XYZ file of C-alpha atoms in Angstrom:
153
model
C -10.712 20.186 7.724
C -10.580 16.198 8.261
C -9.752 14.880 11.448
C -7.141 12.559 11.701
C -8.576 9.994 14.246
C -6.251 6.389 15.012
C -9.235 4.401 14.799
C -12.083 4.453 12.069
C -15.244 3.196 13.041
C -17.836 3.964 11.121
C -20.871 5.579 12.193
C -23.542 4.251 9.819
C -23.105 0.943 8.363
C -21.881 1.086 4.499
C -20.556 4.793 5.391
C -17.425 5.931 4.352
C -15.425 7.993 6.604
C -14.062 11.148 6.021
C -10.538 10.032 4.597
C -11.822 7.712 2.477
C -15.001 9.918 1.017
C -12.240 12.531 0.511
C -10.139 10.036 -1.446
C -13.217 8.594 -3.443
C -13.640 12.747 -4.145
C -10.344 13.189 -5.483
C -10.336 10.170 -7.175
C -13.443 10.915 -9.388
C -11.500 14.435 -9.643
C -8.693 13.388 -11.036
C -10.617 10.621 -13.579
C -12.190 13.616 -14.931
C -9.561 15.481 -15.346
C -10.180 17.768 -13.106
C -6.628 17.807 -11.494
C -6.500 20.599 -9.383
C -9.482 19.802 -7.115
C -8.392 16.501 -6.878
C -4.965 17.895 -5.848
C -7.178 20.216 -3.313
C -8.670 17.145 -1.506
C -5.503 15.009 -1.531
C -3.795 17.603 0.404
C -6.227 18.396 2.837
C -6.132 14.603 3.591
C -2.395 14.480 3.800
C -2.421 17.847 5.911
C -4.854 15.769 8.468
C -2.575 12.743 7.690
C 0.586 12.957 6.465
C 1.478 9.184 6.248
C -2.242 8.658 4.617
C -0.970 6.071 1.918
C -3.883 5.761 -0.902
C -3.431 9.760 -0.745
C 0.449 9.663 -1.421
C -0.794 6.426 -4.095
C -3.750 8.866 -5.709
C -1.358 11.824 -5.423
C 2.027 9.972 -7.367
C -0.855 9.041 -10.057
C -2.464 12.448 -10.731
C 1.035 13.867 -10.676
C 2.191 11.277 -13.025
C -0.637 12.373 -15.292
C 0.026 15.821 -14.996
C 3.818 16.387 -14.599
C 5.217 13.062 -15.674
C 6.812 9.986 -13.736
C 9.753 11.873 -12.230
C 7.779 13.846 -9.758
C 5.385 11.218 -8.902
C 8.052 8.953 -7.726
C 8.335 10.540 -3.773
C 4.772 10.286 -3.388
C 4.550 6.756 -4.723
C 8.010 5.997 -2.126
C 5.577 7.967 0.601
C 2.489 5.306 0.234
C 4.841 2.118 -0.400
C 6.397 3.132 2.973
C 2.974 3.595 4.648
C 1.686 0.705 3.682
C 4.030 -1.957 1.927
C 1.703 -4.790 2.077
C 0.218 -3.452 -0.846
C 1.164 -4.589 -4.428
C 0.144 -1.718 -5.951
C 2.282 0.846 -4.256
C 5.104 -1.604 -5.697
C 3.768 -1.355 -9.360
C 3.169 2.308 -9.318
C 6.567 3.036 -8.230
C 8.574 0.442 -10.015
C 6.470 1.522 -13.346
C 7.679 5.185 -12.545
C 10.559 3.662 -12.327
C 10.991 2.044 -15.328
C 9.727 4.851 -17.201
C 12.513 7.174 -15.890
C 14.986 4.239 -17.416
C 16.299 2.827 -13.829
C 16.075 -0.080 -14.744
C 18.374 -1.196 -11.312
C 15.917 0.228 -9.208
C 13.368 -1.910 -10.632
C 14.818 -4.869 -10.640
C 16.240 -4.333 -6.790
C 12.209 -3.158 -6.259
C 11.038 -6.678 -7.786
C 13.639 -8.674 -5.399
C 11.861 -7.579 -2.317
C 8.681 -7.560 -3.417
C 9.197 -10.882 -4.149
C 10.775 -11.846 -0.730
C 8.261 -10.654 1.429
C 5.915 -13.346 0.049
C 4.119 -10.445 -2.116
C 3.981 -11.931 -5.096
C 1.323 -10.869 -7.957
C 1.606 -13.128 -11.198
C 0.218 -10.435 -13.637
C 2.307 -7.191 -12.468
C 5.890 -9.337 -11.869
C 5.607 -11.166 -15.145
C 4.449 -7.259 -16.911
C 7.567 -5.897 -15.491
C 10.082 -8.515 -15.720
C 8.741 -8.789 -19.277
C 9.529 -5.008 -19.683
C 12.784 -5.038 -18.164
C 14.505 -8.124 -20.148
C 12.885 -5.963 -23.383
C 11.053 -8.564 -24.495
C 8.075 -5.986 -25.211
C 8.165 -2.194 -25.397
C 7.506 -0.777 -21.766
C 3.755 0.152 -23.365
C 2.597 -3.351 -23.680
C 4.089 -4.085 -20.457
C 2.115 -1.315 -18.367
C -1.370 -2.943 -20.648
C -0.546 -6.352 -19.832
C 0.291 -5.058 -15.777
C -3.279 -2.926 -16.299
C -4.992 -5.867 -16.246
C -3.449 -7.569 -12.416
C -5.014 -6.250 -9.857
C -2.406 -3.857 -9.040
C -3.629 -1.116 -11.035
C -6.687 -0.271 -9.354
C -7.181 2.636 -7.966
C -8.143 1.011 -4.211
């Protein structure tokens, strides 16, 4: 079992500690395709910490992969909320999004991304280019690949 500790220091220098080895686990996991050992390790790090957000992030993409956007949205909502400094917690969840057809929801999404100050170039103009239907969603979600909001940390 991890423990959850509030501050991570390191105890050898280039080390990873034990959330984010866990995460760098599931993440290879889930690559794979080996989905339901990287679903094992992303819940043992969200049992030691519920509010962990790259594990809600990892989880809302492996469960996209597996079960589709719909049930992927909550955990992408879970690691916006945990950390929403981080444009990629916005383009998961307003891809999701856009996917499921709520197109409202992405567009409301977009405004405050773009009023806290958190604006990305490459992901905004994918998904603004998606929503006016300019280009299928598909080519918008390549063109977004390439920002740096797709990456997986």
């Amino acid at each position: 079992m991890l423990e959850h500790r509030k501050s991570r220091t390191i105890e050898h220098a280039g080390a990873l500690d034990p959330f984010e080895r866990t995460l760098s686990k599931a993440v290879a996991h889930r690559v794979a395709g080996r989905f339901q050992k990287a679903r094992s390790n992303l819940q043992r790090l969200l049992d030691a910490a519920p509010q962990h957000a790259g594990a809600h992030h990892e989880l809302g993409l492996l469960t996209s992969k597996a079960d589709g956007p719909g049930p992927a949205v909550p955990h992408f909502v879970a690691a916006l909320r945990a950390e929403p400094e981080q444009p990629r917690h916005w383009l998961a969840l307003a891809l999701s999004l856009l996917v499921l057809n709520r197109v409202g929801e992405v567009r409301a999404l977009m405004e405050q991304f773009c009023s806290r100050g958190l604006v990305d170039d490459g992901g905004r103009a994918a998904l603004t280019v998606s929503i006016n239907g300019n280009v299928t969603l598909g080519e918008g979600v390549l063109f977004a690949a390439g920002s740096m909001l797709i990456r997986p940390h």
